[in-house]
């Protein structure tokens, strides 16, 4: 009984009971790795930082984690943001342009990229909030146009970048861990502060739960919507800069491709419902970690990337099923039917 | 009603500015100069962009009106573009097919309209090779073989190789794998210890190599199906504490500018150039085909292998 | 009367836009205003159109189906490899259609039975079908069979140098059947009712669950029929085909005046939406000077312009009834 309530406390802190299933999935996957992948958990201290596959997972997974934080808030308002993958490309392209053709230093180029990308992101917010366009359509428009803008900025080339700051953000180490981990933690702290210590979080949940009622209660629904899309754009910009720094180049055509789906997947696996309302930031991060672990496992097991979507699909459906109240209820009645004397 | 008219008005000039003086195409076909349609596959890599630029530049120099269409990596768009060119009645079509199959119906249509089609950089599978005028392309199998031969010579026929494949199912990926395997077949001590697709991307090349270098620390060489993956792999090797170029030999294909920079820095050992500057060849073929000459079915573009020692001298000449 | 007119305004606007767009393109590009270009519109967009008709029903019911592009690709490569293995094309097509419909029905069942979000279930469906397509065969393959070639060569002449091939005829047939199902069948009315208000539909005693499963089965069927049309169009199967097709189909349905929230829209509107999409693409090919990255921006702007126009019309229609 006592452990039960302790577990409950922990799980609510992590964002609701559904998180158990995400953790369970992750544990299962790690078990597969432990058995089939050689030296999966081997960690060494090398050149002043930790080195090993788990570190890679944290590092490569950080892009989806950053996206997932912004996506969580968008989904909590009952929307969805398909443009984040393209916005990553926009941020990378602008940073590359400013650093090369623009002749700027990283100190001004990166904020510029963040600012412009956030503004483009808030464009979909404006479309949704002010013009009443459906989120899928509004962000689809930004998604299609965004990739075009990014290609236009880099002239269709892959621009190689020498800038040390950018390279540090994408591939440097801080406190023995990839710097991107610090970035994720910092963004998480910021998001938690904004949503748990101010009324913003409450407004978001209210908007997602019942928009009309919220408006009557004086919640600035439109402003909230514009802000969450802007924030999602900001997160995408950070992820774009990380991705660009990671490969030391701005690859407008390919960076962030299909990543919006990974981000949505992470959020939902993390326990936030697509219908909006309550949201779980830590759950989203766990979801992102689950995806990256899955991807890395695929690489290690030699599964070609074209077939890799199949296990991903299975995981999505399983996690969704396990989180579904209907399925849980069925499971319970099934269990009861099997062991009637115990429950009686 | 008012609003509707207003919005229509707002939309029209937008279309007009985008389309501007598009009527030129029709006029020029009556005069001497040709109108050529170019159905490009996409703009996914620097190599592709260089090819597009080469063809556009050549068209300008020869005073040819070029109708350009970018399929954005989708075959269905490319077929639509070719059919659009046929409907417009262009004099000839240059096609850079995304995949090898699926061209028979549309090429038959071009044949019926008596419009010659020149294929660049990739062949097509059709029942009758009379459906296209000629193919101008590199030999992907030979490229893989050249890379293998170089590696065999350099290592004395002994290597543990990790192969980074291109997009599964893509012709260059299949042929470059085949050529490389043929090349190392004569050397029993050259082994591919792991082979995984990096989807021709720099980021994927890095991510895959990060995983593979930990699973196979005994590697001595990396063979990547294109430069972008090799450049990503080099970063992963460095992060793993290996010295790319010395501890682990890195060979790749394409010969883009960044590869030459990496060779100059001693991180990449060699690259086999796959020349995208097909413009002059393509337009020579087009002019002959329009004049009714019969062309050889395939013109193989000669590819060269560049070693690290040549990189510094060659770098200024690189256009892409 | 008045109510009828109000309902039809977005549809009229879409058709009007199509006419304006086609006229502008015809004025700009010599040779655009020809029967041949019109025939091409139908044949080039046949598989997109067939998929979009299925998508219309899903969206009308208040759902969404992201798996269609992948199911289409799976169908093309399945047919190619089955025919390659010596099956008769008709048998291969039947198997593919049954698999496509079954796959859709399975997704519909998950969505209905466990109240899962359609977006996620069909997203998983997309991943699954795409991966399976590559498992069947990673490389594109030719469909070579005398029967298939004969089928692919079937065409109806509608003017000088203008033909409607079998794919275009199939597309038109699907549109017609779609209109009849939507307007004249009990299933169609149930779809509109569920999309309008699911709770009321349930209270009215409509078979909500069965209808939902059928809607996704229908979309799966249309996706695989689109795959059949694609193999006839290209004479080959390709597991990488149709990526992003789901978004094109959704865009065509939305341009056609169907609301993503469900309950409002029409199959005929989708036809107009697909043709608008095709006209824009054709016009850009005729222009032939547009940089590919500009192309994306132009397409996005046009999509946005259409949606905003529709919004404005719907608003003015409801403001002045």
mmCIF file of C-alpha atoms in Angstrom, chain A:
data_model
loop_
_atom_site.group_PDB
_atom_site.id
_atom_site.type_symbol
_atom_site.label_atom_id
_atom_site.label_comp_id
_atom_site.label_asym_id
_atom_site.label_seq_id
_atom_site.Cartn_x
_atom_site.Cartn_y
_atom_site.Cartn_z
ATOM 1 C CA UNK A 1 0.000 0.000 0.000
ATOM 2 C CA UNK A 2 2.737 2.362 0.964
ATOM 3 C CA UNK A 3 4.841 1.624 -2.109
ATOM 4 C CA UNK A 4 1.703 2.056 -4.110
ATOM 5 C CA UNK A 5 1.138 5.604 -3.001
ATOM 6 C CA UNK A 6 4.823 6.400 -3.348
ATOM 7 C CA UNK A 7 4.708 5.112 -6.889
ATOM 8 C CA UNK A 8 1.614 7.196 -7.500
ATOM 9 C CA UNK A 9 3.409 10.297 -6.270
ATOM 10 C CA UNK A 10 6.344 9.586 -8.528
ATOM 11 C CA UNK A 11 4.168 8.865 -11.502
ATOM 12 C CA UNK A 12 2.066 11.999 -11.084
ATOM 13 C CA UNK A 13 5.278 13.935 -10.848
ATOM 14 C CA UNK A 14 6.262 12.333 -14.130
ATOM 15 C CA UNK A 15 2.841 13.097 -15.526
ATOM 16 C CA UNK A 16 0.114 10.644 -14.808
ATOM 17 C CA UNK A 17 -0.266 6.921 -14.617
ATOM 18 C CA UNK A 18 0.116 6.380 -18.356
ATOM 19 C CA UNK A 19 3.818 7.083 -18.054
ATOM 20 C CA UNK A 20 4.339 3.604 -16.598
ATOM 21 C CA UNK A 21 3.780 2.136 -20.033
ATOM 22 C CA UNK A 22 6.332 4.418 -21.645
ATOM 23 C CA UNK A 23 8.866 3.434 -19.002
ATOM 24 C CA UNK A 24 7.964 -0.208 -19.445
ATOM 25 C CA UNK A 25 8.434 0.068 -23.211
ATOM 26 C CA UNK A 26 11.802 1.708 -22.733
ATOM 27 C CA UNK A 27 12.857 -0.968 -20.264
ATOM 28 C CA UNK A 28 11.792 -3.702 -22.657
ATOM 29 C CA UNK A 29 13.776 -2.155 -25.461
ATOM 30 C CA UNK A 30 16.859 -1.785 -23.281
ATOM 31 C CA UNK A 31 16.500 -5.437 -22.354
ATOM 32 C CA UNK A 32 16.579 -6.359 -26.043
ATOM 33 C CA UNK A 33 19.710 -4.236 -26.406
ATOM 34 C CA UNK A 34 21.331 -5.805 -23.367
ATOM 35 C CA UNK A 35 20.834 -9.276 -24.800
ATOM 36 C CA UNK A 36 21.454 -8.797 -28.494
ATOM 37 C CA UNK A 37 23.707 -5.783 -28.873
ATOM 38 C CA UNK A 38 27.287 -6.215 -27.777
ATOM 39 C CA UNK A 39 28.646 -3.659 -25.314
ATOM 40 C CA UNK A 40 25.447 -1.628 -25.448
ATOM 41 C CA UNK A 41 25.759 -0.341 -21.905
ATOM 42 C CA UNK A 42 29.538 0.041 -21.851
ATOM 43 C CA UNK A 43 30.417 3.527 -20.721
ATOM 44 C CA UNK A 44 33.937 4.897 -20.579
ATOM 45 C CA UNK A 45 35.476 8.192 -19.623
ATOM 46 C CA UNK A 46 37.275 9.450 -22.687
ATOM 47 C CA UNK A 47 38.813 12.868 -23.465
ATOM 48 C CA UNK A 48 37.008 14.463 -20.547
ATOM 49 C CA UNK A 49 33.555 13.150 -21.290
ATOM 50 C CA UNK A 50 31.436 10.022 -21.138
ATOM 51 C CA UNK A 51 31.542 7.821 -24.182
ATOM 52 C CA UNK A 52 29.218 4.988 -25.149
ATOM 53 C CA UNK A 53 25.980 4.066 -26.845
ATOM 54 C CA UNK A 54 23.672 5.454 -24.111
ATOM 55 C CA UNK A 55 25.416 8.810 -24.484
ATOM 56 C CA UNK A 56 24.776 8.696 -28.238
ATOM 57 C CA UNK A 57 21.109 8.024 -27.607
ATOM 58 C CA UNK A 58 20.879 11.055 -25.339
ATOM 59 C CA UNK A 59 22.763 13.162 -27.847
ATOM 60 C CA UNK A 60 20.920 12.108 -31.011
ATOM 61 C CA UNK A 61 17.598 12.019 -29.170
ATOM 62 C CA UNK A 62 17.953 15.602 -28.006
ATOM 63 C CA UNK A 63 16.616 16.982 -31.306
ATOM 64 C CA UNK A 64 13.306 15.165 -30.923
ATOM 65 C CA UNK A 65 13.279 16.047 -27.202
ATOM 66 C CA UNK A 66 13.563 19.752 -28.005
ATOM 67 C CA UNK A 67 10.809 19.473 -30.599
ATOM 68 C CA UNK A 68 8.651 17.438 -28.236
ATOM 69 C CA UNK A 69 8.686 20.149 -25.564
ATOM 70 C CA UNK A 70 7.175 22.687 -27.950
ATOM 71 C CA UNK A 71 4.883 20.117 -29.508
ATOM 72 C CA UNK A 72 3.515 19.165 -26.073
ATOM 73 C CA UNK A 73 2.172 22.649 -25.501
ATOM 74 C CA UNK A 74 0.693 22.855 -29.001
ATOM 75 C CA UNK A 75 -1.017 19.501 -28.595
ATOM 76 C CA UNK A 76 -2.243 20.517 -25.142
ATOM 77 C CA UNK A 77 -4.223 23.333 -26.764
ATOM 78 C CA UNK A 78 -5.822 20.753 -29.042
ATOM 79 C CA UNK A 79 -3.655 21.625 -32.039
ATOM 80 C CA UNK A 80 -0.753 19.984 -33.793
ATOM 81 C CA UNK A 81 2.357 21.414 -35.455
ATOM 82 C CA UNK A 82 3.469 19.716 -38.659
ATOM 83 C CA UNK A 83 5.901 22.491 -39.534
ATOM 84 C CA UNK A 84 8.642 21.789 -36.973
ATOM 85 C CA UNK A 85 10.793 19.644 -39.289
ATOM 86 C CA UNK A 86 10.811 22.348 -41.947
ATOM 87 C CA UNK A 87 11.440 25.033 -39.346
ATOM 88 C CA UNK A 88 14.559 23.136 -38.262
ATOM 89 C CA UNK A 89 15.800 23.523 -41.819
ATOM 90 C CA UNK A 90 14.906 27.218 -41.807
ATOM 91 C CA UNK A 91 16.864 27.841 -38.607
ATOM 92 C CA UNK A 92 19.878 25.933 -39.912
ATOM 93 C CA UNK A 93 19.757 27.763 -43.219
ATOM 94 C CA UNK A 94 19.483 31.211 -41.667
ATOM 95 C CA UNK A 95 22.289 30.503 -39.220
ATOM 96 C CA UNK A 96 24.466 29.226 -42.077
ATOM 97 C CA UNK A 97 23.654 32.203 -44.247
ATOM 98 C CA UNK A 98 24.373 34.693 -41.467
ATOM 99 C CA UNK A 99 27.660 32.991 -40.590
ATOM 100 C CA UNK A 100 28.931 32.733 -44.160
ATOM 101 C CA UNK A 101 27.422 35.252 -46.574
ATOM 102 C CA UNK A 102 26.245 37.572 -43.803
ATOM 103 C CA UNK A 103 29.663 37.562 -42.156
ATOM 104 C CA UNK A 104 28.146 37.631 -38.688
ATOM 105 C CA UNK A 105 29.528 36.062 -35.568
ATOM 106 C CA UNK A 106 27.712 33.238 -33.853
ATOM 107 C CA UNK A 107 26.647 35.638 -31.106
ATOM 108 C CA UNK A 108 24.422 37.488 -33.545
ATOM 109 C CA UNK A 109 23.776 34.804 -36.158
ATOM 110 C CA UNK A 110 22.214 32.274 -33.802
ATOM 111 C CA UNK A 111 19.814 34.714 -32.112
ATOM 112 C CA UNK A 112 18.848 35.922 -35.578
ATOM 113 C CA UNK A 113 18.045 32.365 -36.671
ATOM 114 C CA UNK A 114 16.072 31.783 -33.471
ATOM 115 C CA UNK A 115 14.137 34.994 -33.877
ATOM 116 C CA UNK A 116 13.230 34.577 -37.546
ATOM 117 C CA UNK A 117 12.238 30.944 -37.111
ATOM 118 C CA UNK A 118 10.123 31.760 -34.066
ATOM 119 C CA UNK A 119 8.370 34.456 -36.080
ATOM 120 C CA UNK A 120 7.651 32.032 -38.927
ATOM 121 C CA UNK A 121 6.399 29.534 -36.364
ATOM 122 C CA UNK A 122 4.065 32.091 -34.844
ATOM 123 C CA UNK A 123 2.666 32.621 -38.331
ATOM 124 C CA UNK A 124 0.879 29.286 -38.083
ATOM 125 C CA UNK A 125 -0.316 30.395 -34.647
ATOM 126 C CA UNK A 126 -1.812 33.512 -36.216
ATOM 127 C CA UNK A 127 -3.489 31.462 -38.923
ATOM 128 C CA UNK A 128 -4.985 29.150 -36.324
ATOM 129 C CA UNK A 129 -5.935 31.710 -33.710
ATOM 130 C CA UNK A 130 -6.982 34.730 -35.729
ATOM 131 C CA UNK A 131 -8.178 33.301 -39.044
ATOM 132 C CA UNK A 132 -9.546 30.077 -37.587
ATOM 133 C CA UNK A 133 -7.665 27.804 -39.995
ATOM 134 C CA UNK A 134 -7.447 24.210 -38.769
ATOM 135 C CA UNK A 135 -4.051 23.482 -37.184
ATOM 136 C CA UNK A 136 -3.197 20.612 -39.555
ATOM 137 C CA UNK A 137 -3.795 22.806 -42.581
ATOM 138 C CA UNK A 138 -2.154 25.941 -41.200
ATOM 139 C CA UNK A 139 1.011 24.149 -40.154
ATOM 140 C CA UNK A 140 0.993 22.122 -43.377
ATOM 141 C CA UNK A 141 1.199 25.391 -45.286
ATOM 142 C CA UNK A 142 4.135 26.543 -43.161
ATOM 143 C CA UNK A 143 5.725 23.109 -43.539
ATOM 144 C CA UNK A 144 5.615 23.213 -47.338
ATOM 145 C CA UNK A 145 6.699 26.846 -47.565
ATOM 146 C CA UNK A 146 9.334 26.517 -44.825
ATOM 147 C CA UNK A 147 11.373 23.926 -46.661
ATOM 148 C CA UNK A 148 11.243 26.137 -49.750
ATOM 149 C CA UNK A 149 12.448 29.152 -47.771
ATOM 150 C CA UNK A 150 15.313 27.128 -46.300
ATOM 151 C CA UNK A 151 16.384 25.913 -49.737
ATOM 152 C CA UNK A 152 16.182 29.440 -51.076
ATOM 153 C CA UNK A 153 18.407 30.759 -48.287
ATOM 154 C CA UNK A 154 21.139 28.160 -48.851
ATOM 155 C CA UNK A 155 20.732 28.100 -52.628
ATOM 156 C CA UNK A 156 20.127 24.368 -52.527
ATOM 157 C CA UNK A 157 23.685 23.688 -51.392
ATOM 158 C CA UNK A 158 24.902 21.944 -48.280
ATOM 159 C CA UNK A 159 26.822 24.721 -46.555
ATOM 160 C CA UNK A 160 29.723 23.538 -44.424
ATOM 161 C CA UNK A 161 30.270 25.623 -41.317
ATOM 162 C CA UNK A 162 33.462 26.060 -39.340
ATOM 163 C CA UNK A 163 32.037 28.168 -36.530
ATOM 164 C CA UNK A 164 33.227 26.775 -33.154
ATOM 165 C CA UNK A 165 30.191 27.961 -31.170
ATOM 166 C CA UNK A 166 27.797 26.223 -33.513
ATOM 167 C CA UNK A 167 29.888 23.072 -33.467
ATOM 168 C CA UNK A 168 29.958 23.168 -29.673
ATOM 169 C CA UNK A 169 26.181 23.441 -29.482
ATOM 170 C CA UNK A 170 25.725 20.534 -31.843
ATOM 171 C CA UNK A 171 28.512 18.248 -30.745
ATOM 172 C CA UNK A 172 30.380 19.665 -27.737
ATOM 173 C CA UNK A 173 30.497 18.314 -24.192
ATOM 174 C CA UNK A 174 29.550 20.012 -20.960
ATOM 175 C CA UNK A 175 29.894 18.407 -17.506
ATOM 176 C CA UNK A 176 30.971 15.173 -19.161
ATOM 177 C CA UNK A 177 27.781 14.907 -21.183
ATOM 178 C CA UNK A 178 26.849 16.218 -24.628
ATOM 179 C CA UNK A 179 26.001 19.909 -24.405
ATOM 180 C CA UNK A 180 22.632 19.156 -25.997
ATOM 181 C CA UNK A 181 21.612 17.415 -22.765
ATOM 182 C CA UNK A 182 22.176 20.673 -20.895
ATOM 183 C CA UNK A 183 20.168 22.451 -23.541
ATOM 184 C CA UNK A 184 17.258 20.050 -23.130
ATOM 185 C CA UNK A 185 17.360 20.347 -19.342
ATOM 186 C CA UNK A 186 17.479 24.136 -19.541
ATOM 187 C CA UNK A 187 14.552 24.273 -21.958
ATOM 188 C CA UNK A 188 12.632 21.836 -19.805
ATOM 189 C CA UNK A 189 13.239 23.970 -16.735
ATOM 190 C CA UNK A 190 12.107 27.054 -18.610
ATOM 191 C CA UNK A 191 8.984 25.307 -19.893
ATOM 192 C CA UNK A 192 8.166 23.865 -16.485
ATOM 193 C CA UNK A 193 8.569 27.291 -14.937
ATOM 194 C CA UNK A 194 6.363 28.957 -17.539
ATOM 195 C CA UNK A 195 3.637 26.357 -17.304
ATOM 196 C CA UNK A 196 3.684 25.425 -13.627
ATOM 197 C CA UNK A 197 4.612 28.699 -11.970
ATOM 198 C CA UNK A 198 2.560 31.066 -14.093
ATOM 199 C CA UNK A 199 -1.029 31.009 -15.272
ATOM 200 C CA UNK A 200 0.161 30.165 -18.778
ATOM 201 C CA UNK A 201 0.016 26.411 -18.159
ATOM 202 C CA UNK A 202 -3.493 26.640 -16.796
ATOM 203 C CA UNK A 203 -4.583 28.707 -19.791
ATOM 204 C CA UNK A 204 -3.120 26.116 -22.158
ATOM 205 C CA UNK A 205 -4.954 23.251 -20.496
ATOM 206 C CA UNK A 206 -8.168 25.252 -20.329
ATOM 207 C CA UNK A 207 -7.933 26.074 -24.039
ATOM 208 C CA UNK A 208 -7.398 22.431 -24.883
ATOM 209 C CA UNK A 209 -10.179 21.201 -22.619
ATOM 210 C CA UNK A 210 -12.901 23.516 -23.763
ATOM 211 C CA UNK A 211 -12.084 26.471 -25.916
ATOM 212 C CA UNK A 212 -15.468 28.147 -25.857
ATOM 213 C CA UNK A 213 -15.851 27.850 -22.100
ATOM 214 C CA UNK A 214 -12.329 29.174 -21.606
ATOM 215 C CA UNK A 215 -13.050 32.197 -23.747
ATOM 216 C CA UNK A 216 -16.119 32.977 -21.667
ATOM 217 C CA UNK A 217 -14.044 32.613 -18.522
ATOM 218 C CA UNK A 218 -11.672 35.264 -19.778
ATOM 219 C CA UNK A 219 -8.820 33.070 -20.920
ATOM 220 C CA UNK A 220 -7.001 34.884 -23.736
ATOM 221 C CA UNK A 221 -7.436 31.877 -26.043
ATOM 222 C CA UNK A 222 -6.084 33.539 -29.160
ATOM 223 C CA UNK A 223 -2.985 34.866 -27.455
ATOM 224 C CA UNK A 224 -2.363 31.478 -25.854
ATOM 225 C CA UNK A 225 -2.541 29.782 -29.235
ATOM 226 C CA UNK A 226 -0.201 32.218 -30.953
ATOM 227 C CA UNK A 227 2.246 31.848 -28.083
ATOM 228 C CA UNK A 228 2.322 28.041 -28.113
ATOM 229 C CA UNK A 229 2.975 27.924 -31.853
ATOM 230 C CA UNK A 230 5.651 30.561 -31.451
ATOM 231 C CA UNK A 231 7.207 28.509 -28.669
ATOM 232 C CA UNK A 232 7.060 25.409 -30.831
ATOM 233 C CA UNK A 233 8.825 27.375 -33.551
ATOM 234 C CA UNK A 234 11.465 28.427 -31.031
ATOM 235 C CA UNK A 235 12.022 24.807 -29.976
ATOM 236 C CA UNK A 236 12.251 23.779 -33.634
ATOM 237 C CA UNK A 237 14.827 26.515 -34.205
ATOM 238 C CA UNK A 238 16.936 25.212 -31.314
ATOM 239 C CA UNK A 239 16.657 21.678 -32.666
ATOM 240 C CA UNK A 240 17.623 22.949 -36.109
ATOM 241 C CA UNK A 241 20.714 24.680 -34.757
ATOM 242 C CA UNK A 242 21.670 21.516 -32.862
ATOM 243 C CA UNK A 243 21.206 19.390 -35.999
ATOM 244 C CA UNK A 244 23.229 21.853 -38.069
ATOM 245 C CA UNK A 245 25.988 22.039 -35.494
ATOM 246 C CA UNK A 246 26.037 18.281 -35.185
ATOM 247 C CA UNK A 247 26.977 17.647 -38.808
ATOM 248 C CA UNK A 248 28.892 20.952 -39.142
ATOM 249 C CA UNK A 249 26.717 21.823 -42.110
ATOM 250 C CA UNK A 250 23.317 23.197 -43.081
ATOM 251 C CA UNK A 251 21.539 20.583 -45.151
ATOM 252 C CA UNK A 252 18.273 22.329 -46.029
ATOM 253 C CA UNK A 253 16.860 19.517 -48.109
ATOM 254 C CA UNK A 254 17.147 16.744 -45.581
ATOM 255 C CA UNK A 255 17.406 18.109 -42.047
ATOM 256 C CA UNK A 256 14.343 17.458 -39.913
ATOM 257 C CA UNK A 257 12.575 15.464 -42.614
ATOM 258 C CA UNK A 258 9.717 13.463 -41.040
ATOM 259 C CA UNK A 259 10.841 14.642 -37.615
ATOM 260 C CA UNK A 260 7.480 16.294 -36.936
ATOM 261 C CA UNK A 261 5.991 12.811 -36.841
ATOM 262 C CA UNK A 262 8.614 11.628 -34.355
ATOM 263 C CA UNK A 263 7.867 14.632 -32.171
ATOM 264 C CA UNK A 264 4.113 14.010 -32.230
ATOM 265 C CA UNK A 265 4.781 10.357 -31.505
ATOM 266 C CA UNK A 266 6.979 11.269 -28.535
ATOM 267 C CA UNK A 267 4.331 13.562 -27.068
ATOM 268 C CA UNK A 268 1.530 11.049 -27.386
ATOM 269 C CA UNK A 269 3.586 8.135 -26.133
ATOM 270 C CA UNK A 270 4.466 10.402 -23.234
ATOM 271 C CA UNK A 271 0.864 10.544 -22.122
ATOM 272 C CA UNK A 272 -0.482 13.797 -23.588
ATOM 273 C CA UNK A 273 -3.731 13.217 -25.444
ATOM 274 C CA UNK A 274 -4.083 14.564 -28.983
ATOM 275 C CA UNK A 275 -7.443 15.985 -28.007
ATOM 276 C CA UNK A 276 -5.746 18.528 -25.764
ATOM 277 C CA UNK A 277 -5.996 19.342 -22.100
ATOM 278 C CA UNK A 278 -3.570 17.896 -19.564
ATOM 279 C CA UNK A 279 0.022 17.683 -20.720
ATOM 280 C CA UNK A 280 3.116 15.905 -19.465
ATOM 281 C CA UNK A 281 6.430 17.476 -20.381
ATOM 282 C CA UNK A 282 8.619 14.818 -18.762
ATOM 283 C CA UNK A 283 6.541 12.133 -20.412
ATOM 284 C CA UNK A 284 7.229 13.694 -23.795
ATOM 285 C CA UNK A 285 10.967 13.596 -23.113
ATOM 286 C CA UNK A 286 10.693 9.932 -22.190
ATOM 287 C CA UNK A 287 8.752 9.325 -25.396
ATOM 288 C CA UNK A 288 11.524 10.976 -27.396
ATOM 289 C CA UNK A 289 14.079 8.828 -25.610
ATOM 290 C CA UNK A 290 12.045 5.738 -26.487
ATOM 291 C CA UNK A 291 12.078 6.618 -30.189
ATOM 292 C CA UNK A 292 15.803 7.276 -30.265
ATOM 293 C CA UNK A 293 16.547 4.043 -28.421
ATOM 294 C CA UNK A 294 14.414 2.243 -30.971
ATOM 295 C CA UNK A 295 16.293 3.898 -33.854
ATOM 296 C CA UNK A 296 19.726 3.149 -32.412
ATOM 297 C CA UNK A 297 18.711 -0.438 -31.713
ATOM 298 C CA UNK A 298 17.688 -0.779 -35.359
ATOM 299 C CA UNK A 299 21.094 0.463 -36.501
ATOM 300 C CA UNK A 300 22.804 -1.989 -34.200
ATOM 301 C CA UNK A 301 20.691 -4.930 -35.284
ATOM 302 C CA UNK A 302 21.349 -4.092 -38.938
ATOM 303 C CA UNK A 303 17.711 -3.441 -39.837
ATOM 304 C CA UNK A 304 17.581 -1.291 -42.987
ATOM 305 C CA UNK A 305 16.066 2.146 -42.290
ATOM 306 C CA UNK A 306 13.305 1.552 -44.810
ATOM 307 C CA UNK A 307 11.960 -1.351 -42.776
ATOM 308 C CA UNK A 308 12.534 0.356 -39.415
ATOM 309 C CA UNK A 309 9.102 2.070 -39.530
ATOM 310 C CA UNK A 310 7.393 -1.310 -38.972
ATOM 311 C CA UNK A 311 8.543 -1.817 -35.362
ATOM 312 C CA UNK A 312 7.904 1.890 -34.802
ATOM 313 C CA UNK A 313 4.303 1.394 -35.902
ATOM 314 C CA UNK A 314 3.918 -1.572 -33.589
ATOM 315 C CA UNK A 315 5.239 0.460 -30.654
ATOM 316 C CA UNK A 316 2.877 3.362 -31.401
ATOM 317 C CA UNK A 317 -0.175 1.105 -31.508
ATOM 318 C CA UNK A 318 0.857 -0.848 -28.424
ATOM 319 C CA UNK A 319 1.526 2.235 -26.336
ATOM 320 C CA UNK A 320 -1.711 3.840 -27.513
ATOM 321 C CA UNK A 321 -3.624 0.706 -26.667
ATOM 322 C CA UNK A 322 -2.072 0.398 -23.229
ATOM 323 C CA UNK A 323 -2.925 4.013 -22.484
ATOM 324 C CA UNK A 324 -6.465 3.716 -23.770
ATOM 325 C CA UNK A 325 -8.946 3.615 -20.865
ATOM 326 C CA UNK A 326 -11.184 1.283 -22.872
ATOM 327 C CA UNK A 327 -8.365 -1.184 -23.368
ATOM 328 C CA UNK A 328 -7.374 -0.963 -19.713
ATOM 329 C CA UNK A 329 -10.948 -1.644 -18.681
ATOM 330 C CA UNK A 330 -11.111 -4.644 -20.980
ATOM 331 C CA UNK A 331 -7.834 -5.906 -19.591
ATOM 332 C CA UNK A 332 -9.190 -5.611 -16.061
ATOM 333 C CA UNK A 333 -12.425 -7.461 -16.802
ATOM 334 C CA UNK A 334 -10.407 -10.105 -18.569
ATOM 335 C CA UNK A 335 -8.142 -10.470 -15.553
ATOM 336 C CA UNK A 336 -11.142 -10.609 -13.243
ATOM 337 C CA UNK A 337 -12.767 -13.307 -15.303
ATOM 338 C CA UNK A 338 -9.613 -15.336 -15.126
ATOM 339 C CA UNK A 339 -9.010 -15.049 -11.382
ATOM 340 C CA UNK A 340 -12.397 -14.455 -9.789
ATOM 341 C CA UNK A 341 -11.484 -15.832 -6.366
ATOM 342 C CA UNK A 342 -8.675 -13.387 -5.804
ATOM 343 C CA UNK A 343 -10.699 -10.289 -6.479
ATOM 344 C CA UNK A 344 -13.682 -11.663 -4.576
#
